[in-house]
XYZ file of C-alpha atoms in Angstrom:
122
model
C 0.000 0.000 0.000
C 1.248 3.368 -0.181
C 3.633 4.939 2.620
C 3.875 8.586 2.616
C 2.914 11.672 3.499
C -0.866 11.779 2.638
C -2.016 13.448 -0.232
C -3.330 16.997 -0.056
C -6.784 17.813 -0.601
C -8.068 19.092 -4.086
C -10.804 22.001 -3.890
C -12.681 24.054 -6.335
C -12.268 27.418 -6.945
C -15.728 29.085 -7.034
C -14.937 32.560 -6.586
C -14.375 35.565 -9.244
C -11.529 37.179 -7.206
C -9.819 33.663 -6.579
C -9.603 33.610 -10.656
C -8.201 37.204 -10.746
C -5.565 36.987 -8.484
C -4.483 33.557 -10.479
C -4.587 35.281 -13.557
C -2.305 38.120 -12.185
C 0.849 35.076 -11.396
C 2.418 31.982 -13.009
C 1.614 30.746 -16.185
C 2.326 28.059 -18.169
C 1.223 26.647 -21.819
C 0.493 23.584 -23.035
C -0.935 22.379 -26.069
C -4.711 21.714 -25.324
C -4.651 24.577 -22.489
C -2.919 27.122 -19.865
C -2.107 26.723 -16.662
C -2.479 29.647 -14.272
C -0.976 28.933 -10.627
C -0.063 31.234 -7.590
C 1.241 31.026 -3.984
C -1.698 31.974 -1.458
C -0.656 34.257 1.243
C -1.652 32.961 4.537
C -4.106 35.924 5.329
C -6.508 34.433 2.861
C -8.181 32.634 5.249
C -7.581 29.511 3.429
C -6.072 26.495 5.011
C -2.551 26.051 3.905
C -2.510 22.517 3.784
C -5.045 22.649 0.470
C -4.750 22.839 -3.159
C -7.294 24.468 -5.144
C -8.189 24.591 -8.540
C -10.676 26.548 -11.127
C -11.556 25.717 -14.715
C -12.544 27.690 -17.524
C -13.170 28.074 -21.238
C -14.206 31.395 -23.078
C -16.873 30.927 -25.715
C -14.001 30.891 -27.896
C -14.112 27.292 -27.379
C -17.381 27.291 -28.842
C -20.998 26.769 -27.294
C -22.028 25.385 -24.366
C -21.777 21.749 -25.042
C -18.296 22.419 -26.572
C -17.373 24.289 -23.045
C -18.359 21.606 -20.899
C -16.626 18.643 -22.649
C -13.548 21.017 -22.728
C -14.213 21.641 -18.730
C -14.720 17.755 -17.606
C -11.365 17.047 -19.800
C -9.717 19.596 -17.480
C -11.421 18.624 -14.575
C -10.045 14.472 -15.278
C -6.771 15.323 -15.354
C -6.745 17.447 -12.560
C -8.359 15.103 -10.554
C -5.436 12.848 -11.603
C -2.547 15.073 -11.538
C -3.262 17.680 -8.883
C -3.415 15.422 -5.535
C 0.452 14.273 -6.694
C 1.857 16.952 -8.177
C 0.014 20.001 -7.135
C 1.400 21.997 -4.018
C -0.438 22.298 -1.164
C -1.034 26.667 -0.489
C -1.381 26.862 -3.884
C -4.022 27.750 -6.284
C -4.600 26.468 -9.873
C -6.900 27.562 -12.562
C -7.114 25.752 -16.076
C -7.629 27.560 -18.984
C -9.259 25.422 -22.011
C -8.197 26.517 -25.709
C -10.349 26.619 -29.087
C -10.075 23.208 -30.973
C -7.061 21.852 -28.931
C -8.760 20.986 -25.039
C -11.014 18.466 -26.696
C -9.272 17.124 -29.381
C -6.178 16.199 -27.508
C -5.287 12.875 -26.745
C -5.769 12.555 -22.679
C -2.580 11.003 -21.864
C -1.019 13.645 -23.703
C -2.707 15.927 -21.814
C -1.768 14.672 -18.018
C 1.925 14.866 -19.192
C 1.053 18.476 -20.432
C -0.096 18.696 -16.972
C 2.784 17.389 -15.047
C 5.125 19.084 -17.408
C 3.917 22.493 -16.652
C 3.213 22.196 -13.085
C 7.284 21.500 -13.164
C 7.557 24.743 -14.925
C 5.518 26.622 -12.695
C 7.453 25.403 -9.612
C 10.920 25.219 -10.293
């Protein structure tokens, strides 16, 4: 079984000025979508132990049913990524692209994933 330190908790961000203040730090492309990512100060009020992550497509992307698929592709591979490679204190926000988020092969897209989360955090 698996011996470690446990893995942090993943949470949604759900608030506008969460999204703002990730769009203000760290970014870093991939193919099929951008990564946003910033270190939470600890007068946030957020526990420091979490990770947190948002998801979004512009209508770019196309109409709704277009943004949604693009969304639960995000959502997957954050759900498989994040709890391993994300930092806890740290927030996340996903950023789907026109024609490349749900065309993209999936397991290219978690080693998009991991690949710019190293970016971000070296």
């Amino acid at each position: 079984m698996f011996e470690g330190p446990p893995l942090p908790t993943v949470e949604t961000l759900t608030k506008r000025p969460d999204f703002l203040r990730a769009a203000r730090a760290a970014r870093a492309p991939a193919p099929a979508f951008l990564v946003q990512a910033r270190l939470r100060r600890d007068d946030e009020g957020v526990p420091p132990d979490l990770v947190r992550v948002g998801f979004t497509c512009s209508k770019k992307v196309g109409n709704a049913v277009a943004r949604n698929r693009a969304k639960r592709r995000l959502r997957e591979i954050a759900r498989a990524i994040l709890p391993l490679e994300g930092r806890p204190g740290w927030d996340y926000v996903l950023i789907g692209r026109a024609n490349e988020t749900a065309a993209r092969p999936m397991e290219d897209m978690l080693k998009d994933l991991s690949r710019a989360l190293r970016k971000i955090h070296k």
